[in-house]
Amino acid sequence: MKFTIQRDRFVESLQDVMKAVSSRTTIPILTGVKLLVTDEGVTLTGSDSDISIETIIPKIEDEHVIVEIERTGSIVLQARFFNDIIRKLPEDTVMIEVKDNLQTFIKSGNAEFSINGLDAEEYPRLPQIEEEEVYKLPTDLLKAMIRQTVFAVSTSETRPILTGVHWRIEKNELTCVATDSHRLAWRKAPLESDLNHSHSVVIPGKSLNELNKILDDSQDLIEMVLTQNQILFKTKNLLFFSRLLEGNYPDTSRLIPNESKTDVILNAKEFLQAIDRASLLAREGRNNVVKFSTIGNESVEISSDSPEIGRVVEIVQTQSITGEELKISFSGKYLMDALKAIDSAEIKISFTGAMRPFVLRSIDNDFILQLILPVRTF
Amino acid sequence: MKFTIQRDRFVESLQDVMKAVSSRTTIPILTGVKLLVTDEGVTLTGSDSDISIETIIPKIEDEHVIVEIERTGSIVLQARFFNDIIRKLPEDTVMIEVKDNLQTFIKSGNAEFSINGLDAEEYPRLPQIEEEEVYKLPTDLLKAMIRQTVFAVSTSETRPILTGVHWRIEKNELTCVATDSHRLAWRKAPLESDLNHSHSVVIPGKSLNELNKILDDSQDLIEMVLTQNQILFKTKNLLFFSRLLEGNYPDTSRLIPNESKTDVILNAKEFLQAIDRASLLAREGRNNVVKFSTIGNESVEISSDSPEIGRVVEIVQTQSITGEELKISFSGKYLMDALKAIDSAEIKISFTGAMRPFVLRSIDNDFILQLILPVRTF
């Protein structure tokens, strides 16, 4: 194996692959990154066995020569070192050559590294996925859907299935749901495919967070392929594999109330900032509890207190309040998370009483919904 | 106590004072910040008993009204909360009023906080310093002198005196020295004062680091007042007090060699980057050891190896090499620290043998010197 590559482009791909490499793995070879050089270009692979990432650097890109290949082959190199070395090399190009005994030479300008490699044959194979059913959606939409749901997954391993986001594909529509049993995030979007199959899978929250870090905010379509225990996301030069969580996701559709007794419409930003201030004191108490009371038909009072520190109270003007008077308490943090996820100028909150879950929606569309369980205090 | 203040200006001063407040203090009132309102303006004080910071916000600044005072007085408020509250308030101004029982009201727009204060009479008094002898130097020069020496203080408490920087004032010249007994940083500068006294004090490295964070890079003169056990730094609206370390600082003047056997002049940036690369492998071994060998009169070889990872070697061109041939080993980290501190395009390194300390200087001036002890490997 011997090739010369544009260093910037190499660093970029290496950075993506590094996101799958963990230093805390029980399989030593997975602390490495695999390089595979073929006549087409260089493929990099990183994996922590839950997530695997593969990037392809073609020989020529946008009419520029990126890689010059002298000899094909493959090697596995210690990922952290290799990445640090490549980043710190002095010149714009770097030459990499595997010699005898897996010894790998890295040369750029006057700097010459010789590092010990591992046999690429011993690197685990990535899952082979038949690409029969390919779903597509714009990358920026996928990123938004992940961001708007993944924060609500459970961080506790007591019910492992809740650490994932439930994805349902039905009638060419994707619905994402996450819940930690105290709140629930729900997001829906149409798919750009013409398949009439149904799927129901649970993707680890961690995988979705990593995927979101790697993807650029572009309108290019991203491809998704589903199997029994893996999902593959595919862009032009990147393959992202994640294992799926095993088990049945709870039926969450019954949790969302159909009716409401009090509806409040208000400016999301003003409300968020008031909750943020109230949370300063609420944080100290247990559960981060903020109190919310309607005042007539025009405003709400947000308050919070902590015996040690003091008390905060704030009146927030609303667009409208319809229905019954209400006093309710909830986690300030959950409410802020929900408001940030909805990301709309005006929001509608629908309550069905002080002890029942309440729902936040954008007033502009019904593609997103956030549900929060109240806390008993009044 | 009752006043209304421009929030931005208040946040700025509060931020400075917060640098002295520690949450890990054994004196509970020091988790608070003291507000003192007089007819002149508002004074904020924070302290962890080693460092104390006082900022003064005048009623009028640059012809703008900053504070409107209705009633003078004083209070101590929980620093972290108070700072968070002020930062998150909705309007450009904030009104603060102390009512009965030290209850303090904070109001900005529709947001109203009521927090529990502490009696300002119980807050420790700051040291009273007679300002008889005031030394002055430009703020940016002071910042440079701190940056160029403080990194070399010892982080171990086995010899507490070495955790400080030794300042000597003699003949209107300030000399700063720091050493952790493996390397030494030395910096000298003239003072803008006309006093003929001598002083020798040791300032905790931590205090100098905090001071450096607070000071702006300006050419305004900063005033310094020294007493037996305190040093006071004084700018227009800020007082920074630090206790001094007790004990005698070792005589370091004899450590610096007067002669040299090998002198190497080279480009600092190229050398720094080569050492940085060699350190990638050196980091894994003990002591971060990098090897350095002269090759003829024109270049040096930098190398490092780690049995597990591999080997790196790099040739660096020099401006000149005079004197004896040399092979020496040293800590890559110490050398990088020294090169960054000298901050000069061209540097001269003077060696007196593979087992003796060597000295790095700027070729442009003799105000700064860095000394490093080698490591035995060859």
mmCIF file of N, CA, C and O in Angstrom, chain A residues 80-81 84-85 88-90 110-116 276-277 280-281 283-284 307-315, chain B residues 80-81 84-85 88-90 110-116 276-277 280-281 283-284 307-315:
data_model
loop_
_atom_site.group_PDB
_atom_site.id
_atom_site.type_symbol
_atom_site.label_atom_id
_atom_site.label_comp_id
_atom_site.label_asym_id
_atom_site.label_seq_id
_atom_site.Cartn_x
_atom_site.Cartn_y
_atom_site.Cartn_z
ATOM 1 N N ARG A 80 -6.038 7.490 17.397
ATOM 2 C CA ARG A 80 -5.771 8.780 18.025
ATOM 3 C C ARG A 80 -4.422 9.338 17.553
ATOM 4 O O ARG A 80 -4.317 10.496 17.144
ATOM 5 N N PHE A 81 -3.389 8.474 17.566
ATOM 6 C CA PHE A 81 -2.076 8.918 17.114
ATOM 7 C C PHE A 81 -2.079 9.315 15.659
ATOM 8 O O PHE A 81 -1.547 10.341 15.275
ATOM 9 N N ASP A 84 -3.713 12.632 15.163
ATOM 10 C CA ASP A 84 -2.851 13.727 15.641
ATOM 11 C C ASP A 84 -1.684 13.958 14.694
ATOM 12 O O ASP A 84 -1.332 15.099 14.394
ATOM 13 N N ILE A 85 -1.087 12.860 14.243
ATOM 14 C CA ILE A 85 0.068 12.985 13.347
ATOM 15 C C ILE A 85 -0.339 13.696 12.060
ATOM 16 O O ILE A 85 0.285 14.676 11.661
ATOM 17 N N LYS A 88 -0.885 17.411 12.353
ATOM 18 C CA LYS A 88 0.275 18.257 12.662
ATOM 19 C C LYS A 88 1.378 18.211 11.617
ATOM 20 O O LYS A 88 2.437 18.811 11.826
ATOM 21 N N LEU A 89 1.178 17.519 10.519
ATOM 22 C CA LEU A 89 2.235 17.422 9.513
ATOM 23 C C LEU A 89 2.471 18.784 8.851
ATOM 24 O O LEU A 89 1.563 19.607 8.775
ATOM 25 N N PRO A 90 3.715 19.011 8.360
ATOM 26 C CA PRO A 90 4.048 20.362 7.901
ATOM 27 C C PRO A 90 3.537 20.728 6.501
ATOM 28 O O PRO A 90 3.308 21.897 6.233
ATOM 29 N N ASN A 110 9.939 17.400 5.769
ATOM 30 C CA ASN A 110 11.059 16.753 6.439
ATOM 31 C C ASN A 110 10.646 15.812 7.561
ATOM 32 O O ASN A 110 11.509 15.212 8.194
ATOM 33 N N ALA A 111 9.356 15.740 7.839
ATOM 34 C CA ALA A 111 8.908 14.912 8.962
ATOM 35 C C ALA A 111 8.626 13.491 8.500
ATOM 36 O O ALA A 111 7.917 13.279 7.520
ATOM 37 N N GLU A 112 9.210 12.520 9.199
ATOM 38 C CA GLU A 112 9.026 11.113 8.852
ATOM 39 C C GLU A 112 8.625 10.310 10.064
ATOM 40 O O GLU A 112 9.359 10.249 11.049
ATOM 41 N N PHE A 113 7.440 9.709 10.013
ATOM 42 C CA PHE A 113 6.992 8.840 11.094
ATOM 43 C C PHE A 113 7.045 7.400 10.613
ATOM 44 O O PHE A 113 6.783 7.117 9.441
ATOM 45 N N SER A 114 7.376 6.512 11.527
ATOM 46 C CA SER A 114 7.293 5.083 11.239
ATOM 47 C C SER A 114 6.471 4.485 12.357
ATOM 48 O O SER A 114 6.895 4.491 13.514
ATOM 49 N N ILE A 115 5.255 4.044 12.074
ATOM 50 C CA ILE A 115 4.423 3.530 13.173
ATOM 51 C C ILE A 115 3.987 2.093 12.920
ATOM 52 O O ILE A 115 3.928 1.626 11.788
ATOM 53 N N ASN A 116 3.711 1.398 14.033
ATOM 54 C CA ASN A 116 3.344 -0.012 13.954
ATOM 55 C C ASN A 116 1.868 -0.144 13.576
ATOM 56 O O ASN A 116 1.012 0.397 14.264
ATOM 57 N N ASP A 276 -36.339 30.512 31.958
ATOM 58 C CA ASP A 276 -34.904 30.428 32.220
ATOM 59 C C ASP A 276 -34.567 31.164 33.523
ATOM 60 O O ASP A 276 -33.832 30.659 34.378
ATOM 61 N N ARG A 277 -35.135 32.363 33.691
ATOM 62 C CA ARG A 277 -34.882 33.135 34.928
ATOM 63 C C ARG A 277 -35.460 32.416 36.147
ATOM 64 O O ARG A 277 -34.812 32.308 37.186
ATOM 65 N N LEU A 280 -33.416 29.624 37.553
ATOM 66 C CA LEU A 280 -32.203 29.929 38.321
ATOM 67 C C LEU A 280 -32.394 29.527 39.776
ATOM 68 O O LEU A 280 -31.498 28.967 40.393
ATOM 69 N N LEU A 281 -33.572 29.827 40.329
ATOM 70 C CA LEU A 281 -33.836 29.414 41.707
ATOM 71 C C LEU A 281 -34.334 27.976 41.751
ATOM 72 O O LEU A 281 -33.991 27.226 42.655
ATOM 73 N N ARG A 283 -33.570 25.451 40.045
ATOM 74 C CA ARG A 283 -32.465 24.501 39.929
ATOM 75 C C ARG A 283 -32.009 23.973 41.276
ATOM 76 O O ARG A 283 -31.591 22.831 41.411
ATOM 77 N N GLU A 284 -32.042 24.873 42.276
ATOM 78 C CA GLU A 284 -31.546 24.494 43.602
ATOM 79 C C GLU A 284 -32.447 23.469 44.274
ATOM 80 O O GLU A 284 -31.992 22.607 44.986
ATOM 81 N N PRO A 307 -36.171 28.062 49.564
ATOM 82 C CA PRO A 307 -36.123 28.660 50.900
ATOM 83 C C PRO A 307 -34.767 29.307 51.207
ATOM 84 O O PRO A 307 -34.707 30.350 51.844
ATOM 85 N N GLU A 308 -33.671 28.716 50.710
ATOM 86 C CA GLU A 308 -32.349 29.263 51.047
ATOM 87 C C GLU A 308 -32.055 30.539 50.282
ATOM 88 O O GLU A 308 -31.464 31.471 50.814
ATOM 89 N N ILE A 309 -32.447 30.573 49.013
ATOM 90 C CA ILE A 309 -32.004 31.678 48.162
ATOM 91 C C ILE A 309 -33.031 32.800 48.102
ATOM 92 O O ILE A 309 -32.701 33.964 48.286
ATOM 93 N N GLY A 310 -34.271 32.467 47.811
ATOM 94 C CA GLY A 310 -35.278 33.519 47.707
ATOM 95 C C GLY A 310 -36.367 33.133 46.729
ATOM 96 O O GLY A 310 -36.657 31.958 46.540
ATOM 97 N N ARG A 311 -36.966 34.146 46.080
ATOM 98 C CA ARG A 311 -38.144 33.906 45.270
ATOM 99 C C ARG A 311 -38.072 34.762 44.004
ATOM 100 O O ARG A 311 -37.506 35.846 44.001
ATOM 101 N N VAL A 312 -38.641 34.224 42.910
ATOM 102 C CA VAL A 312 -38.710 35.013 41.676
ATOM 103 C C VAL A 312 -40.136 34.927 41.151
ATOM 104 O O VAL A 312 -40.784 33.890 41.241
ATOM 105 N N VAL A 313 -40.627 36.050 40.639
ATOM 106 C CA VAL A 313 -41.967 36.049 40.061
ATOM 107 C C VAL A 313 -41.951 36.968 38.834
ATOM 108 O O VAL A 313 -41.244 37.979 38.816
ATOM 109 N N GLU A 314 -42.655 36.566 37.797
ATOM 110 C CA GLU A 314 -42.641 37.334 36.562
ATOM 111 C C GLU A 314 -43.975 37.179 35.834
ATOM 112 O O GLU A 314 -44.517 36.076 35.751
ATOM 113 N N ILE A 315 -44.483 38.286 35.319
ATOM 114 C CA ILE A 315 -45.725 38.252 34.547
ATOM 115 C C ILE A 315 -45.359 38.224 33.062
ATOM 116 O O ILE A 315 -44.561 39.044 32.605
ATOM 117 N N ARG B 80 -22.863 33.365 42.963
ATOM 118 C CA ARG B 80 -23.163 32.640 41.732
ATOM 119 C C ARG B 80 -24.579 32.955 41.249
ATOM 120 O O ARG B 80 -24.809 33.266 40.078
ATOM 121 N N PHE B 81 -25.546 32.923 42.191
ATOM 122 C CA PHE B 81 -26.931 33.242 41.833
ATOM 123 C C PHE B 81 -27.075 34.666 41.356
ATOM 124 O O PHE B 81 -27.724 34.941 40.351
ATOM 125 N N ASP B 84 -25.761 35.051 37.894
ATOM 126 C CA ASP B 84 -26.661 34.425 36.901
ATOM 127 C C ASP B 84 -27.920 35.265 36.716
ATOM 128 O O ASP B 84 -28.390 35.461 35.591
ATOM 129 N N ILE B 85 -28.475 35.747 37.820
ATOM 130 C CA ILE B 85 -29.701 36.542 37.743
ATOM 131 C C ILE B 85 -29.458 37.807 36.916
ATOM 132 O O ILE B 85 -30.196 38.091 35.970
ATOM 133 N N LYS B 88 -29.188 37.297 33.209
ATOM 134 C CA LYS B 88 -30.380 36.838 32.474
ATOM 135 C C LYS B 88 -31.567 37.791 32.557
ATOM 136 O O LYS B 88 -32.653 37.461 32.070
ATOM 137 N N LEU B 89 -31.408 38.941 33.153
ATOM 138 C CA LEU B 89 -32.540 39.877 33.270
ATOM 139 C C LEU B 89 -32.937 40.414 31.898
ATOM 140 O O LEU B 89 -32.118 40.505 30.987
ATOM 141 N N PRO B 90 -34.220 40.791 31.736
ATOM 142 C CA PRO B 90 -34.707 41.131 30.394
ATOM 143 C C PRO B 90 -34.355 42.537 29.900
ATOM 144 O O PRO B 90 -34.241 42.738 28.697
ATOM 145 N N ASN B 110 -40.493 42.969 33.702
ATOM 146 C CA ASN B 110 -41.509 42.269 34.489
ATOM 147 C C ASN B 110 -40.927 41.245 35.462
ATOM 148 O O ASN B 110 -41.665 40.580 36.168
ATOM 149 N N ALA B 111 -39.611 41.080 35.443
ATOM 150 C CA ALA B 111 -39.002 40.060 36.298
ATOM 151 C C ALA B 111 -38.655 40.641 37.664
ATOM 152 O O ALA B 111 -38.005 41.684 37.753
ATOM 153 N N GLU B 112 -39.103 39.968 38.718
ATOM 154 C CA GLU B 112 -38.820 40.420 40.082
ATOM 155 C C GLU B 112 -38.247 39.288 40.909
ATOM 156 O O GLU B 112 -38.902 38.267 41.103
ATOM 157 N N PHE B 113 -37.045 39.498 41.414
ATOM 158 C CA PHE B 113 -36.438 38.516 42.308
ATOM 159 C C PHE B 113 -36.412 39.081 43.716
ATOM 160 O O PHE B 113 -36.234 40.284 43.903
ATOM 161 N N SER B 114 -36.594 38.210 44.682
ATOM 162 C CA SER B 114 -36.422 38.600 46.078
ATOM 163 C C SER B 114 -35.461 37.584 46.667
ATOM 164 O O SER B 114 -35.796 36.398 46.775
ATOM 165 N N ILE B 115 -34.253 38.000 47.006
ATOM 166 C CA ILE B 115 -33.290 37.008 47.504
ATOM 167 C C ILE B 115 -32.764 37.399 48.886
ATOM 168 O O ILE B 115 -32.766 38.560 49.269
ATOM 169 N N ASN B 116 -32.341 36.374 49.603
ATOM 170 C CA ASN B 116 -31.868 36.567 50.971
ATOM 171 C C ASN B 116 -30.432 37.067 50.959
ATOM 172 O O ASN B 116 -29.551 36.423 50.404
ATOM 173 N N ASP B 276 6.665 19.660 18.410
ATOM 174 C CA ASP B 276 5.274 19.281 18.638
ATOM 175 C C ASP B 276 4.996 17.906 18.017
ATOM 176 O O ASP B 276 4.381 17.030 18.638
ATOM 177 N N ARG B 277 5.474 17.700 16.791
ATOM 178 C CA ARG B 277 5.266 16.404 16.131
ATOM 179 C C ARG B 277 6.001 15.289 16.863
ATOM 180 O O ARG B 277 5.460 14.208 17.088
ATOM 181 N N LEU B 280 4.314 13.927 19.899
ATOM 182 C CA LEU B 280 3.160 13.034 19.740
ATOM 183 C C LEU B 280 3.500 11.634 20.216
ATOM 184 O O LEU B 280 2.710 10.973 20.870
ATOM 185 N N LEU B 281 4.703 11.157 19.861
ATOM 186 C CA LEU B 281 5.123 9.839 20.316
ATOM 187 C C LEU B 281 5.742 9.922 21.698
ATOM 188 O O LEU B 281 5.545 9.044 22.529
ATOM 189 N N ARG B 283 5.026 11.742 24.201
ATOM 190 C CA ARG B 283 3.994 11.824 25.235
ATOM 191 C C ARG B 283 3.701 10.478 25.876
ATOM 192 O O ARG B 283 3.373 10.389 27.047
ATOM 193 N N GLU B 284 3.771 9.421 25.044
ATOM 194 C CA GLU B 284 3.440 8.092 25.537
ATOM 195 C C GLU B 284 4.475 7.574 26.516
ATOM 196 O O GLU B 284 4.149 6.889 27.468
ATOM 197 N N PRO B 307 8.213 2.328 21.929
ATOM 198 C CA PRO B 307 8.236 0.947 21.420
ATOM 199 C C PRO B 307 6.860 0.490 20.909
ATOM 200 O O PRO B 307 6.775 -0.223 19.923
ATOM 201 N N GLU B 308 5.776 0.931 21.579
ATOM 202 C CA GLU B 308 4.442 0.464 21.179
ATOM 203 C C GLU B 308 3.974 1.113 19.875
ATOM 204 O O GLU B 308 3.342 0.479 19.045
ATOM 205 N N ILE B 309 4.249 2.395 19.739
ATOM 206 C CA ILE B 309 3.657 3.137 18.633
ATOM 207 C C ILE B 309 4.570 3.209 17.408
ATOM 208 O O ILE B 309 4.153 2.919 16.298
ATOM 209 N N GLY B 310 5.818 3.598 17.621
ATOM 210 C CA GLY B 310 6.709 3.721 16.480
ATOM 211 C C GLY B 310 7.743 4.801 16.716
ATOM 212 O O GLY B 310 8.102 5.106 17.857
ATOM 213 N N ARG B 311 8.196 5.439 15.630
ATOM 214 C CA ARG B 311 9.322 6.352 15.717
ATOM 215 C C ARG B 311 9.076 7.539 14.798
ATOM 216 O O ARG B 311 8.421 7.426 13.772
ATOM 217 N N VAL B 312 9.589 8.709 15.187
ATOM 218 C CA VAL B 312 9.498 9.882 14.331
ATOM 219 C C VAL B 312 10.872 10.528 14.261
ATOM 220 O O VAL B 312 11.608 10.565 15.244
ATOM 221 N N VAL B 313 11.219 10.988 13.068
ATOM 222 C CA VAL B 313 12.501 11.684 12.914
ATOM 223 C C VAL B 313 12.310 12.830 11.932
ATOM 224 O O VAL B 313 11.532 12.719 10.984
ATOM 225 N N GLU B 314 12.951 13.952 12.208
ATOM 226 C CA GLU B 314 12.764 15.123 11.352
ATOM 227 C C GLU B 314 14.033 15.974 11.362
ATOM 228 O O GLU B 314 14.653 16.169 12.395
ATOM 229 N N ILE B 315 14.403 16.449 10.183
ATOM 230 C CA ILE B 315 15.572 17.328 10.058
ATOM 231 C C ILE B 315 15.070 18.772 10.025
ATOM 232 O O ILE B 315 14.184 19.106 9.243
#
